[in-house]
Amino acid sequence: MEMNSRFLQACRREAVDTTPVWFMRQAGRYMPEYRAIREKYSLLEICYQPELAAEVTLQPVRALGVDAAILFADILLPAIPLGVGLEFAKGEGPILQNPVRRMEDVRALNPVEAEADLGYVMDAIRILRGELNGIPLIGFCGAPFTVASYIIEGGSSREFLNTKKMMYSAPDVFHALMEHLSDVLADYLTAQIRAGAQVVQVFDSWVGALNPFDYETFVLPYSQKVLTSAKNAGVPVIHFGTNTTTLLPLMKRAGGDVLGLDWRIPLDDGWSLLGNDIAVQGNLDPITLFAPLSEIKARVHDVLRRANGRPGHIFNLGHGILQHTLVDNVKAVVDMVHEYSAVKANAL
Ligand code: CP3
């Protein structure tokens, strides 16, 4: 059953009965069931309690009928054992109390042993594998650049001023940080695979802030280390970023069986840039879900027409579901994707 799930088949570019679909941030505040749990527990409290994290992971699987589950966790959890500190302040996003700016700060970072220091994540995976009944489970981590940007900035950022300043003025410090992070993240991701994650996604959400030269020099080798160790652990790997139109060929070189595309590039154009020997995931604009159903349908069909039934398309948004999205619209997209592909298959 699992080996034949359409999501795993699409990751391997095999033929599918209908296009698989799941959503980044499919668990979260847009769901009433999630908000009910968040009334009692903070985000970190949910992550720390494997039974709760497993329950939240299952909520969208039950409500939407998606073809994959993504483990409920956060890309910033490794910041805690690293010693940088992590807090989610109400309405402010993440705050990392001890940002890394100098070589002394890099040297002060703790070594991290995922199974010991982030064991609650692996526990959630083990629980989920017993409860998912054949729906594949996606594990994930942040890519070294995106995680480094939070650790250097101390939180979210628009311009990545401190991150790029470090790259351009103190490259040895930046490289030392990326070296440490890529070791930690590779170990964390392979621990998730050993615990039972059947596919993993590496989120380089903010890498589109860079030009291709800086990507190749400062990011590619470190992403490659994480992506390659996941691949060697034997599962399909999804490599995701946004604003990546000029970076796609280099991201492909860094690794991944599946490349994530955001909505800024038409899916067929992105796929041509990458070539046919790789699968793609995407790429509906998340704000499409705020439009009337007729408009949503036209745009879902546009993405599917561009994929044109080529093996290796996983339907998703170009980035995560936004907070005020209507659950009914998300569910409608799942049905539209499944129905469209079935109609096409029947017409052949
Ligand atoms: O359903 C899922 O996708 C699984 C869970 C998941 C979360 N974060 C839970 C979460 C995943 C895959 C992530 C990844 C993540 N976290 C990324 C990469 C994906 C992306 O969107 O680009 C990033 C950049 C982060 C860092 C992060 N976590 C930020 C910037 C924030 C605050 C912004 C916000 O939306 O409030 C978080 C908090 C966070 N992580 C929430 C959730 C569901 C917010 C909800 C809450 O506070 O309960």
PDB file of N, CA, C and O and ligand atoms in Angstrom, residues 22-29 34 38 43 70-76 88 93-94 140 146 150 156 203 205-206 240 319-320, ligand 1:
ATOM      1  N   TRP A  22      -0.596  17.857  -1.295  1.00  0.00           N
ATOM      2  CA  TRP A  22      -0.524  18.191   0.135  1.00  0.00           C
ATOM      3  C   TRP A  22      -0.155  19.665   0.200  1.00  0.00           C
ATOM      4  O   TRP A  22       0.092  20.290  -0.849  1.00  0.00           O
ATOM      5  N   PHE A  23      -0.125  20.241   1.405  1.00  0.00           N
ATOM      6  CA  PHE A  23       0.138  21.677   1.525  1.00  0.00           C
ATOM      7  C   PHE A  23       1.190  21.953   2.587  1.00  0.00           C
ATOM      8  O   PHE A  23       1.129  21.391   3.691  1.00  0.00           O
ATOM      9  N   MET A  24       2.112  22.835   2.247  1.00  0.00           N
ATOM     10  CA  MET A  24       3.005  23.340   3.283  1.00  0.00           C
ATOM     11  C   MET A  24       2.151  24.114   4.289  1.00  0.00           C
ATOM     12  O   MET A  24       1.237  24.834   3.884  1.00  0.00           O
ATOM     13  N   ARG A  25       2.446  23.950   5.578  1.00  0.00           N
ATOM     14  CA  ARG A  25       1.659  24.536   6.665  1.00  0.00           C
ATOM     15  C   ARG A  25       0.206  24.073   6.635  1.00  0.00           C
ATOM     16  O   ARG A  25      -0.709  24.857   6.903  1.00  0.00           O
ATOM     17  N   GLN A  26       0.020  22.777   6.311  1.00  0.00           N
ATOM     18  CA  GLN A  26      -1.368  22.283   6.290  1.00  0.00           C
ATOM     19  C   GLN A  26      -1.945  22.153   7.699  1.00  0.00           C
ATOM     20  O   GLN A  26      -3.169  22.119   7.866  1.00  0.00           O
ATOM     21  N   ALA A  27      -1.075  22.061   8.711  1.00  0.00           N
ATOM     22  CA  ALA A  27      -1.538  22.168  10.102  1.00  0.00           C
ATOM     23  C   ALA A  27      -1.277  23.607  10.535  1.00  0.00           C
ATOM     24  O   ALA A  27      -0.260  24.180  10.191  1.00  0.00           O
ATOM     25  N   GLY A  28      -2.198  24.185  11.277  1.00  0.00           N
ATOM     26  CA  GLY A  28      -1.933  25.545  11.751  1.00  0.00           C
ATOM     27  C   GLY A  28      -3.186  26.330  12.027  1.00  0.00           C
ATOM     28  O   GLY A  28      -4.297  25.789  12.031  1.00  0.00           O
ATOM     29  N   ARG A  29      -2.982  27.617  12.233  1.00  0.00           N
ATOM     30  CA  ARG A  29      -4.032  28.453  12.815  1.00  0.00           C
ATOM     31  C   ARG A  29      -5.277  28.638  11.959  1.00  0.00           C
ATOM     32  O   ARG A  29      -6.309  29.055  12.459  1.00  0.00           O
ATOM     33  N   TYR A  34      -6.870  23.095  15.313  1.00  0.00           N
ATOM     34  CA  TYR A  34      -5.540  23.521  15.773  1.00  0.00           C
ATOM     35  C   TYR A  34      -5.663  24.656  16.789  1.00  0.00           C
ATOM     36  O   TYR A  34      -5.031  24.625  17.848  1.00  0.00           O
ATOM     37  N   ARG A  38      -4.197  25.116  20.560  1.00  0.00           N
ATOM     38  CA  ARG A  38      -3.326  26.262  20.881  1.00  0.00           C
ATOM     39  C   ARG A  38      -3.878  27.119  22.022  1.00  0.00           C
ATOM     40  O   ARG A  38      -3.138  27.896  22.633  1.00  0.00           O
ATOM     41  N   LEU A  43       3.101  26.847  20.986  1.00  0.00           N
ATOM     42  CA  LEU A  43       3.662  26.118  19.842  1.00  0.00           C
ATOM     43  C   LEU A  43       4.751  25.150  20.310  1.00  0.00           C
ATOM     44  O   LEU A  43       4.782  23.982  19.916  1.00  0.00           O
ATOM     45  N   ILE A  70       2.648  15.986   6.954  1.00  0.00           N
ATOM     46  CA  ILE A  70       3.945  16.559   7.319  1.00  0.00           C
ATOM     47  C   ILE A  70       3.990  16.673   8.831  1.00  0.00           C
ATOM     48  O   ILE A  70       3.072  17.216   9.455  1.00  0.00           O
ATOM     49  N   LEU A  71       5.049  16.110   9.372  1.00  0.00           N
ATOM     50  CA  LEU A  71       5.289  16.133  10.805  1.00  0.00           C
ATOM     51  C   LEU A  71       5.102  17.542  11.363  1.00  0.00           C
ATOM     52  O   LEU A  71       5.603  18.505  10.782  1.00  0.00           O
ATOM     53  N   PHE A  72       4.408  17.672  12.482  1.00  0.00           N
ATOM     54  CA  PHE A  72       4.291  18.987  13.105  1.00  0.00           C
ATOM     55  C   PHE A  72       5.525  19.261  13.957  1.00  0.00           C
ATOM     56  O   PHE A  72       5.797  18.589  14.951  1.00  0.00           O
ATOM     57  N   ALA A  73       6.292  20.263  13.556  1.00  0.00           N
ATOM     58  CA  ALA A  73       7.517  20.680  14.249  1.00  0.00           C
ATOM     59  C   ALA A  73       7.838  22.063  13.709  1.00  0.00           C
ATOM     60  O   ALA A  73       6.968  22.712  13.142  1.00  0.00           O
ATOM     61  N   ASP A  74       9.065  22.547  13.879  1.00  0.00           N
ATOM     62  CA  ASP A  74       9.443  23.832  13.287  1.00  0.00           C
ATOM     63  C   ASP A  74      10.906  23.780  12.876  1.00  0.00           C
ATOM     64  O   ASP A  74      11.713  23.114  13.537  1.00  0.00           O
ATOM     65  N   ILE A  75      11.243  24.488  11.808  1.00  0.00           N
ATOM     66  CA  ILE A  75      12.644  24.475  11.349  1.00  0.00           C
ATOM     67  C   ILE A  75      13.587  25.080  12.381  1.00  0.00           C
ATOM     68  O   ILE A  75      14.796  24.857  12.308  1.00  0.00           O
ATOM     69  N   LEU A  76      13.056  25.833  13.345  1.00  0.00           N
ATOM     70  CA  LEU A  76      13.952  26.504  14.302  1.00  0.00           C
ATOM     71  C   LEU A  76      14.208  25.701  15.572  1.00  0.00           C
ATOM     72  O   LEU A  76      14.978  26.126  16.436  1.00  0.00           O
ATOM     73  N   PHE A  88       8.629  32.039  20.746  1.00  0.00           N
ATOM     74  CA  PHE A  88       7.662  32.564  19.786  1.00  0.00           C
ATOM     75  C   PHE A  88       6.808  33.572  20.539  1.00  0.00           C
ATOM     76  O   PHE A  88       5.923  33.182  21.303  1.00  0.00           O
ATOM     77  N   GLY A  93       6.421  36.565  15.725  1.00  0.00           N
ATOM     78  CA  GLY A  93       7.280  35.582  15.078  1.00  0.00           C
ATOM     79  C   GLY A  93       8.386  35.141  16.013  1.00  0.00           C
ATOM     80  O   GLY A  93       8.373  35.468  17.200  1.00  0.00           O
ATOM     81  N   PRO A  94       9.349  34.388  15.485  1.00  0.00           N
ATOM     82  CA  PRO A  94      10.375  33.808  16.346  1.00  0.00           C
ATOM     83  C   PRO A  94      11.390  34.833  16.854  1.00  0.00           C
ATOM     84  O   PRO A  94      11.720  35.779  16.141  1.00  0.00           O
ATOM     85  N   PHE A 140      11.157  16.923   8.032  1.00  0.00           N
ATOM     86  CA  PHE A 140      11.744  18.119   7.419  1.00  0.00           C
ATOM     87  C   PHE A 140      12.760  18.785   8.325  1.00  0.00           C
ATOM     88  O   PHE A 140      12.799  18.556   9.535  1.00  0.00           O
ATOM     89  N   THR A 146      18.756  29.180   5.430  1.00  0.00           N
ATOM     90  CA  THR A 146      17.553  29.759   6.048  1.00  0.00           C
ATOM     91  C   THR A 146      17.656  29.703   7.577  1.00  0.00           C
ATOM     92  O   THR A 146      17.304  30.668   8.268  1.00  0.00           O
ATOM     93  N   TYR A 150      18.087  33.104  10.489  1.00  0.00           N
ATOM     94  CA  TYR A 150      17.409  33.366  11.769  1.00  0.00           C
ATOM     95  C   TYR A 150      18.416  33.469  12.913  1.00  0.00           C
ATOM     96  O   TYR A 150      18.263  34.295  13.818  1.00  0.00           O
ATOM     97  N   SER A 156      13.036  36.972  12.326  1.00  0.00           N
ATOM     98  CA  SER A 156      12.700  37.136  10.914  1.00  0.00           C
ATOM     99  C   SER A 156      13.331  38.410  10.378  1.00  0.00           C
ATOM    100  O   SER A 156      13.692  39.302  11.145  1.00  0.00           O
ATOM    101  N   PHE A 203      13.687  22.944   3.749  1.00  0.00           N
ATOM    102  CA  PHE A 203      13.097  24.266   3.499  1.00  0.00           C
ATOM    103  C   PHE A 203      14.198  25.329   3.423  1.00  0.00           C
ATOM    104  O   PHE A 203      14.762  25.709   4.441  1.00  0.00           O
ATOM    105  N   SER A 205      13.569  28.510   2.623  1.00  0.00           N
ATOM    106  CA  SER A 205      12.500  29.466   2.334  1.00  0.00           C
ATOM    107  C   SER A 205      13.004  30.834   1.870  1.00  0.00           C
ATOM    108  O   SER A 205      12.365  31.476   1.049  1.00  0.00           O
ATOM    109  N   TRP A 206      14.128  31.293   2.415  1.00  0.00           N
ATOM    110  CA  TRP A 206      14.554  32.680   2.141  1.00  0.00           C
ATOM    111  C   TRP A 206      15.784  32.769   1.247  1.00  0.00           C
ATOM    112  O   TRP A 206      16.374  33.830   1.098  1.00  0.00           O
ATOM    113  N   PHE A 240      13.160  22.743  -1.315  1.00  0.00           N
ATOM    114  CA  PHE A 240      12.202  23.835  -1.494  1.00  0.00           C
ATOM    115  C   PHE A 240      12.824  25.201  -1.212  1.00  0.00           C
ATOM    116  O   PHE A 240      13.591  25.371  -0.262  1.00  0.00           O
ATOM    117  N   HIS A 319       4.027  28.385  -1.498  1.00  0.00           N
ATOM    118  CA  HIS A 319       4.555  28.580  -0.141  1.00  0.00           C
ATOM    119  C   HIS A 319       3.437  28.159   0.810  1.00  0.00           C
ATOM    120  O   HIS A 319       2.430  27.605   0.358  1.00  0.00           O
ATOM    121  N   GLY A 320       3.591  28.413   2.107  1.00  0.00           N
ATOM    122  CA  GLY A 320       2.650  27.843   3.067  1.00  0.00           C
ATOM    123  C   GLY A 320       1.256  28.472   3.060  1.00  0.00           C
ATOM    124  O   GLY A 320       1.074  29.610   2.616  1.00  0.00           O
TER     125      GLY A 320
HETATM  126  O1  CP3 B   1       1.934  21.838   8.775  1.00  0.00           O
HETATM  127  C1  CP3 B   1       3.151  22.029   8.597  1.00  0.00           C
HETATM  128  O2  CP3 B   1       3.619  22.533   7.558  1.00  0.00           O
HETATM  129  C2  CP3 B   1       4.117  21.506   9.635  1.00  0.00           C
HETATM  130  C3  CP3 B   1       4.589  22.392  10.608  1.00  0.00           C
HETATM  131  C4  CP3 B   1       5.553  23.527  10.323  1.00  0.00           C
HETATM  132  C5  CP3 B   1       5.631  24.662  11.165  1.00  0.00           C
HETATM  133  N1  CP3 B   1       6.681  25.421  10.750  1.00  0.00           N
HETATM  134  C6  CP3 B   1       4.763  24.938  12.330  1.00  0.00           C
HETATM  135  C7  CP3 B   1       4.576  26.350  12.734  1.00  0.00           C
HETATM  136  C8  CP3 B   1       6.548  23.667   9.340  1.00  0.00           C
HETATM  137  C9  CP3 B   1       6.879  22.771   8.161  1.00  0.00           C
HETATM  138  C10 CP3 B   1       7.254  24.872   9.630  1.00  0.00           C
HETATM  139  C11 CP3 B   1       8.416  25.342   8.858  1.00  0.00           C
HETATM  140  C12 CP3 B   1       8.923  26.695   9.071  1.00  0.00           C
HETATM  141  N2  CP3 B   1       9.028  27.384  10.247  1.00  0.00           N
HETATM  142  C13 CP3 B   1       9.505  27.489   8.062  1.00  0.00           C
HETATM  143  C14 CP3 B   1       9.710  27.047   6.638  1.00  0.00           C
HETATM  144  C15 CP3 B   1       8.434  27.089   5.879  1.00  0.00           C
HETATM  145  C16 CP3 B   1       8.051  28.439   5.397  1.00  0.00           C
HETATM  146  O3  CP3 B   1       6.919  28.844   5.708  1.00  0.00           O
HETATM  147  O4  CP3 B   1       8.844  29.048   4.691  1.00  0.00           O
HETATM  148  C17 CP3 B   1       9.893  28.698   8.643  1.00  0.00           C
HETATM  149  C18 CP3 B   1      10.541  29.867   7.924  1.00  0.00           C
HETATM  150  C19 CP3 B   1       9.602  28.621  10.026  1.00  0.00           C
HETATM  151  C20 CP3 B   1       9.888  29.632  11.071  1.00  0.00           C
HETATM  152  C21 CP3 B   1       8.677  30.120  11.739  1.00  0.00           C
HETATM  153  N3  CP3 B   1       7.871  29.365  12.562  1.00  0.00           N
HETATM  154  C22 CP3 B   1       8.144  31.427  11.706  1.00  0.00           C
HETATM  155  C23 CP3 B   1       8.734  32.560  10.900  1.00  0.00           C
HETATM  156  C24 CP3 B   1       7.012  31.434  12.510  1.00  0.00           C
HETATM  157  C25 CP3 B   1       6.165  32.608  12.903  1.00  0.00           C
HETATM  158  C26 CP3 B   1       5.348  33.120  11.783  1.00  0.00           C
HETATM  159  C27 CP3 B   1       3.933  32.688  11.936  1.00  0.00           C
HETATM  160  O5  CP3 B   1       3.359  32.166  10.967  1.00  0.00           O
HETATM  161  O6  CP3 B   1       3.402  32.918  13.030  1.00  0.00           O
HETATM  162  C28 CP3 B   1       6.817  30.120  13.007  1.00  0.00           C
HETATM  163  C29 CP3 B   1       5.703  29.656  13.864  1.00  0.00           C
HETATM  164  C30 CP3 B   1       4.985  28.450  13.422  1.00  0.00           C
HETATM  165  N4  CP3 B   1       5.546  27.258  13.063  1.00  0.00           N
HETATM  166  C31 CP3 B   1       3.585  28.309  13.340  1.00  0.00           C
HETATM  167  C32 CP3 B   1       3.322  26.998  12.903  1.00  0.00           C
HETATM  168  C33 CP3 B   1       1.985  26.321  12.663  1.00  0.00           C
HETATM  169  C34 CP3 B   1       2.603  29.434  13.671  1.00  0.00           C
HETATM  170  C35 CP3 B   1       1.407  29.058  14.413  1.00  0.00           C
HETATM  171  C36 CP3 B   1       1.401  29.172  15.901  1.00  0.00           C
HETATM  172  O7  CP3 B   1       1.992  30.073  16.510  1.00  0.00           O
HETATM  173  O8  CP3 B   1       0.684  28.331  16.458  1.00  0.00           O
END
